[in-house]
Amino acid sequence: MVPHILSFRKILPGLFVLLAINVFSQTKKIDSLNAALVKYDADKMAHGNKLSLKDSVKIRIYENLSIEYYMISDAKNGMDYSTKGVRLSEKLDYKTGLLNGNLMLGVYYSILHNFDKSMWHFKKALAVARQTHNLEMEQGLYNNIGSAYSEHGNYEEGLAYFYKGLGIAKKRKDKGVSTFYNNIGIIYGIQGRYKEEISNYMQSLKYQEKLKSWYGIGLTAQNIAESYYKRNLMDEAEKWYTRGVTYAQKGGNKISEANNHEGLGKVSLFRKDFSGAVTQLEMSLSMRKITGDSAGISSSLVNLGGVYLKKGNFQKALSNLNEGLSIARKVGNLDAQKLGYSYLAETYGAMGKYKQAYESHVQFKTLSDSIFNAERDKKLTELRLTNEFNTKQKEQKALQQKKDAATALKARQQRSAIYAVLIALIIVTFFAFWINYNLQRNKKQKRIIEEQNEKIGHSLDEKETLLREIHHRVKNNLQIISSLLNIQSENIKDETLLSSIQEGQSRVQAMSLIHQNLYQSEHLNTVDIENYLRELVVYLSQMFRADSKNIETKINTDGIQFDIDTAIPLGLIVNELVSNAYKYAFENRENGKISIRIHASGDAYELHIENDGKPLPADFDMKTTKSLGLRLVSILSRQLRGKLSFHSDERNTSFVVSFKDLKSLATD
């Protein structure tokens, strides 16, 4: 599910005030309005065709016809009547007609995804609203323009217009304050600025609760829940999804209620509460069938299929997945298709239908690459537009500074002229020549510097994009190797050989996650080691979930980040030691604890991995051990210019790796 922007629909509520005062408001029928238009033209012919402000009645008929056609999604006829209204308003210099007509044309072009024309008409309407001091329409247009920029990927411009609209809404003490806070929160969420995102959602809720606007509160609560869910903060996500259900019920918003039920289902699935997941997802599916939300229906069915897959009910999984995928393909729900094919490949693999599993996996990879490329292109567009916005701001500031400098210079010249005209003329002539010479020289230098900076900027952007693509392809190749190992392991009965293949698969996954973190990170040269270790531990816990173990894992890295040369051996060390804990320390136990800590110690670092499982044998010796995994840990510790030590007793077993940051060593 995507966040809900309350008024990204581009329809300004104030526009429909026209209907309340128009003589044709009772019918709202297109044929009645057309009949009124014919009658008006006939009356006009009978009394002469000379234009006057009385023709504003005809403009208002055009406006109402445009609105009626909008209601039935007939953009062609609606735009035709809005255009006629604008042209007649221009002849009469009728401001209200110009404002409403350009607003509706902006709405239509926005629906048709013609950003440039939509923006042109919105800004024409905004100019008229400012000229006529119509704050209500000005506020709505700021929201429309901010929405258009945001949907186009120019989030900085979008935020600028949302904040302008928020200022007017506060000044007017209008309920639109909550809408602006909600929209601003969504933009911050897209940018990954989660603290600002939640803060704005809370401000939106505060205003909506005063108005008891349950419909809007339900949508905003869902946005908050989605923010926590995508960060794996499941307790907070569950709390807000539950509130969203309650608020949506009070507001009679079945679509929002269904979305929140689906969110609760996903939280239950994450916690492996399959019964709760089925209950919530079936409620979501039932409501979406009532509202006719096809995209939502496909999402609910795919998620249900995933639950049945985890439960081992493969027939029900296939039934729901195939039905969900069929609908998702029809309505173009790419996210549901991607998730559905992933579950489908896993289901066929579990059933031993490897050909269908492979075909589904190919579909999943194709969709994943398409979505990744689209997101990458959108991110590059966002960066370009943000740079353009910042450049424009700098240019405006520089222009103002030049104007201020010119004003100051003129004042000095005038004062000098009062004391001595002749001397002033000589000085002015001299300084004019000197200033012109320096301005020309500075402009030339500035132009050269700007051209060099632009070339450097383009080169850096291209290299960064190429590096992200390389990390992405490496990750994909490693994932393919992991998938092949997984498929191969399905037919292996020998437990020793199967264990070896699974160990190899986990090592491949450990390296794959490094490259995934790098291409998804804003900083390509460092890895957020805590986030990486959490993903690695989640993967390992899923790999050993068949043992029905409930192992609690705590990770603390003090926010330390490493480059790829340090992160890969460190990740492999953690992979081996955590895997050994699952296999041996907790061999005959269902519960246990694993602690992973990394902290700085002088100019070095220490990795501590502890578990409260079965201790090591009394005669255990790292130098003579035959375990490939522990030998690999020793080798990787030396690669990190470090040393490995361990301690084991009845209470716990701990391994400590003291190591160096390889990048720091290379710099030294």
PDB file of N, CA and C in Angstrom, residues 272-279:
ATOM      1  N   LYS A 272       4.612 -14.338  12.261  1.00  0.00           N
ATOM      2  CA  LYS A 272       4.288 -15.752  12.059  1.00  0.00           C
ATOM      3  C   LYS A 272       3.000 -16.162  12.774  1.00  0.00           C
ATOM      4  N   ASP A 273       2.125 -15.182  12.992  1.00  0.00           N
ATOM      5  CA  ASP A 273       0.786 -15.468  13.527  1.00  0.00           C
ATOM      6  C   ASP A 273      -0.128 -15.693  12.321  1.00  0.00           C
ATOM      7  N   PHE A 274      -0.059 -16.903  11.745  1.00  0.00           N
ATOM      8  CA  PHE A 274      -0.741 -17.156  10.486  1.00  0.00           C
ATOM      9  C   PHE A 274      -2.250 -17.080  10.614  1.00  0.00           C
ATOM     10  N   SER A 275      -2.793 -17.536  11.719  1.00  0.00           N
ATOM     11  CA  SER A 275      -4.244 -17.480  11.917  1.00  0.00           C
ATOM     12  C   SER A 275      -4.725 -16.032  11.942  1.00  0.00           C
ATOM     13  N   GLY A 276      -4.009 -15.187  12.691  1.00  0.00           N
ATOM     14  CA  GLY A 276      -4.380 -13.761  12.740  1.00  0.00           C
ATOM     15  C   GLY A 276      -4.225 -13.093  11.390  1.00  0.00           C
ATOM     16  N   ALA A 277      -3.185 -13.480  10.636  1.00  0.00           N
ATOM     17  CA  ALA A 277      -2.955 -12.899   9.311  1.00  0.00           C
ATOM     18  C   ALA A 277      -4.111 -13.236   8.372  1.00  0.00           C
ATOM     19  N   VAL A 278      -4.555 -14.495   8.372  1.00  0.00           N
ATOM     20  CA  VAL A 278      -5.666 -14.915   7.506  1.00  0.00           C
ATOM     21  C   VAL A 278      -6.933 -14.138   7.861  1.00  0.00           C
ATOM     22  N   THR A 279      -7.218 -14.004   9.155  1.00  0.00           N
ATOM     23  CA  THR A 279      -8.431 -13.286   9.586  1.00  0.00           C
ATOM     24  C   THR A 279      -8.426 -11.846   9.079  1.00  0.00           C
TER      25      THR A 279
END
